[in-house]
C-alpha positions as a printed Julia matrix, in Angstrom:
171×3 Matrix{Float64}:
   0.11   -0.42   -0.03
   1.44    3.54   -0.69
   1.97    5.91    1.54
   1.18    9.7     0.76
   3.88   11.39    0.51
   3.8    15.12    2.79
   4.83   17.83   -0.12
   5.87   20.27    2.12
   8.23   17.85    4.53
  11.25   16.59    3.86
  13.65   13.78    4.44
  17.18   14.74    4.88
  19.52   11.37    5.28
  23.55   11.39    5.7
  23.88   13.5     7.94
  27.21   13.87    9.4
  27.4    13.61   13.71
  28.33   17.56   14.17
  24.64   17.95   12.12
  22.33   19.96   14.43
  18.89   21.4    14.08
  20.12   24.64   13.29
  22.72   23.6    10.71
  20.24   21.67    9.16
  18.0    24.93    9.78
  20.57   27.36    8.11
  21.64   24.94    4.94
  17.88   24.71    4.02
  16.43   28.45    4.48
  17.76   29.94    1.52
  15.07   27.87   -0.37
  12.06   29.37    1.9
  10.12   29.86    4.86
  10.86   26.67    6.96
   8.28   26.07    9.41
   9.99   22.68   11.69
  13.23   21.21   11.79
  13.36   17.95   13.29
  16.2    15.68   14.46
  15.16   12.22   15.93
  17.62   11.07   18.59
  18.94    7.8    19.21
  17.73    6.87   22.94
  20.8     4.93   23.49
  23.4     8.02   22.48
  21.26   10.75   22.33
  22.2    11.8    19.16
  20.75   12.1    15.6
  20.35    9.31   13.94
  21.81   10.47   10.78
  18.45   11.83    9.13
  16.43   14.61   10.01
  12.92   15.93    8.12
  13.0    20.11    7.17
   9.27   21.27    7.15
   8.65   24.01    4.71
   5.33   26.61    4.72
   5.34   26.16    0.98
   5.41   22.89   -1.47
   7.0    24.97   -3.94
  10.4    25.6    -1.15
   9.98   22.18   -0.46
  10.68   21.39   -4.17
  13.17   23.42   -4.62
  15.53   22.47   -1.83
  15.07   19.29   -2.72
  15.88   19.74   -6.13
  19.07   21.67   -5.05
  20.17   19.73   -1.76
  19.14   15.86   -2.91
  22.92   15.11   -3.52
  24.36   18.25   -2.49
  27.51   18.27    0.44
  27.39   19.14    4.11
  29.63   18.74    7.06
  31.3    16.12    4.17
  28.75   14.12    3.63
  26.31   13.33    0.67
  22.86   14.59    1.69
  20.04   12.53    0.29
  16.78   14.84    0.13
  13.23   13.42   -0.82
   9.97   13.92    0.27
   8.69   12.35    3.72
   6.15    9.88    4.24
   3.71    9.79    6.94
   5.13    8.85   10.34
   3.63    4.73   10.48
   3.5     3.97   14.0
   2.69   -0.01   14.41
  -1.06   -0.99   14.86
  -3.77   -1.35   12.15
  -4.6    -4.25   10.13
  -1.71   -4.87    7.76
   0.87   -4.34   10.77
   1.89   -1.06   10.25
  -0.65    1.91    9.65
  -0.85    6.07    9.62
  -3.35    5.57   12.72
  -3.43    3.89   15.99
  -4.19    0.44   16.7
  -7.51    1.34   17.9
  -8.19    3.09   14.52
  -9.6     0.16   12.81
 -11.95   -0.77   16.14
 -15.21   -0.43   14.08
 -14.34   -2.4    11.31
 -13.1    -4.97   13.32
 -16.54   -5.61   15.5
 -18.2    -4.78   12.39
 -16.24   -8.37   10.91
 -16.86  -10.11   13.95
 -20.97   -9.69   14.03
 -21.01  -10.8    10.54
 -18.84  -13.59   11.25
 -21.44  -15.08   14.07
 -24.31  -14.0    11.96
 -22.54  -16.71    8.57
 -22.05  -19.0    11.67
 -25.46  -18.84   12.86
 -27.05  -18.88    9.09
 -24.58  -21.8     8.5
 -25.75  -23.58   11.89
 -29.6   -23.15   10.4
 -29.01  -24.09    7.26
 -27.31  -27.37    8.9
 -30.42  -28.19   11.28
 -32.8   -27.45    8.51
 -30.8   -29.75    6.09
 -30.84  -32.79    9.3
 -34.69  -32.21    9.35
 -35.08  -32.46    5.43
 -32.6   -35.64    5.87
 -35.2   -37.17    8.53
 -38.41  -36.51    6.56
 -36.82  -38.09    3.63
 -36.02  -41.08    5.45
 -38.85  -41.5     7.55
 -40.96  -41.56    4.01
 -39.33  -44.25    2.49
 -39.34  -46.24    5.7
 -42.9   -45.79    5.54
 -43.16  -47.28    1.6
 -40.95  -50.05    2.11
 -43.62  -50.7     5.37
 -46.63  -50.3     2.86
 -45.09  -52.64   -0.39
 -44.41  -55.18    2.42
 -48.06  -54.99    3.67
 -49.4   -55.21   -0.07
 -47.35  -58.43   -0.28
 -48.77  -59.52    3.07
 -52.14  -59.1     2.21
 -51.84  -60.61   -1.4
 -50.32  -64.07    0.78
 -53.9   -63.86    2.82
 -56.12  -63.48    0.13
 -56.37  -66.4    -2.2
 -58.15  -64.08   -4.83
 -55.58  -61.5    -5.16
 -52.96  -64.48   -5.06
 -54.39  -65.86   -8.03
 -54.57  -62.2    -9.94
 -50.86  -61.86   -9.12
 -50.02  -65.58  -10.59
 -51.67  -65.17  -13.85
 -50.13  -61.83  -14.54
 -47.11  -63.24  -13.76
 -47.72  -66.08  -16.54
 -49.2   -63.41  -18.83
 -46.01  -61.4   -18.62
């Protein structure tokens, strides 16, 4: 699933250790007014993680900065400048999402209700099929009983037995 890009926020990768938010701001201010500069810190070392984000007020300024600064050198390191993607946080149905884990709770509950309804309907259908099969078996059994009764009636009635014998001889 493609994430929409933020056209006024730039990802700046390949930062040297000496670069801080003030230096990054100074490097990008020639291209337009800057709204925000962030360099996320590594929790263990409390140093930035070799990348940062620069947010411009105007999309056109961000595009000009990206065109001019991608591949440029800052403190001896080559910069990689691209449009930033929205922050991804853990959660959502696909494992990672741009919304918190509870954002899809309503759809989850709807799916649960649909699954429960489907199981209920399947159970009803199965019960109806069992009733139909039982009725069919009873009808077959009654038909067999009726045939047996006819045969025994013919044996008890000498006239019916004689008619049956004549029919057999004619066939």
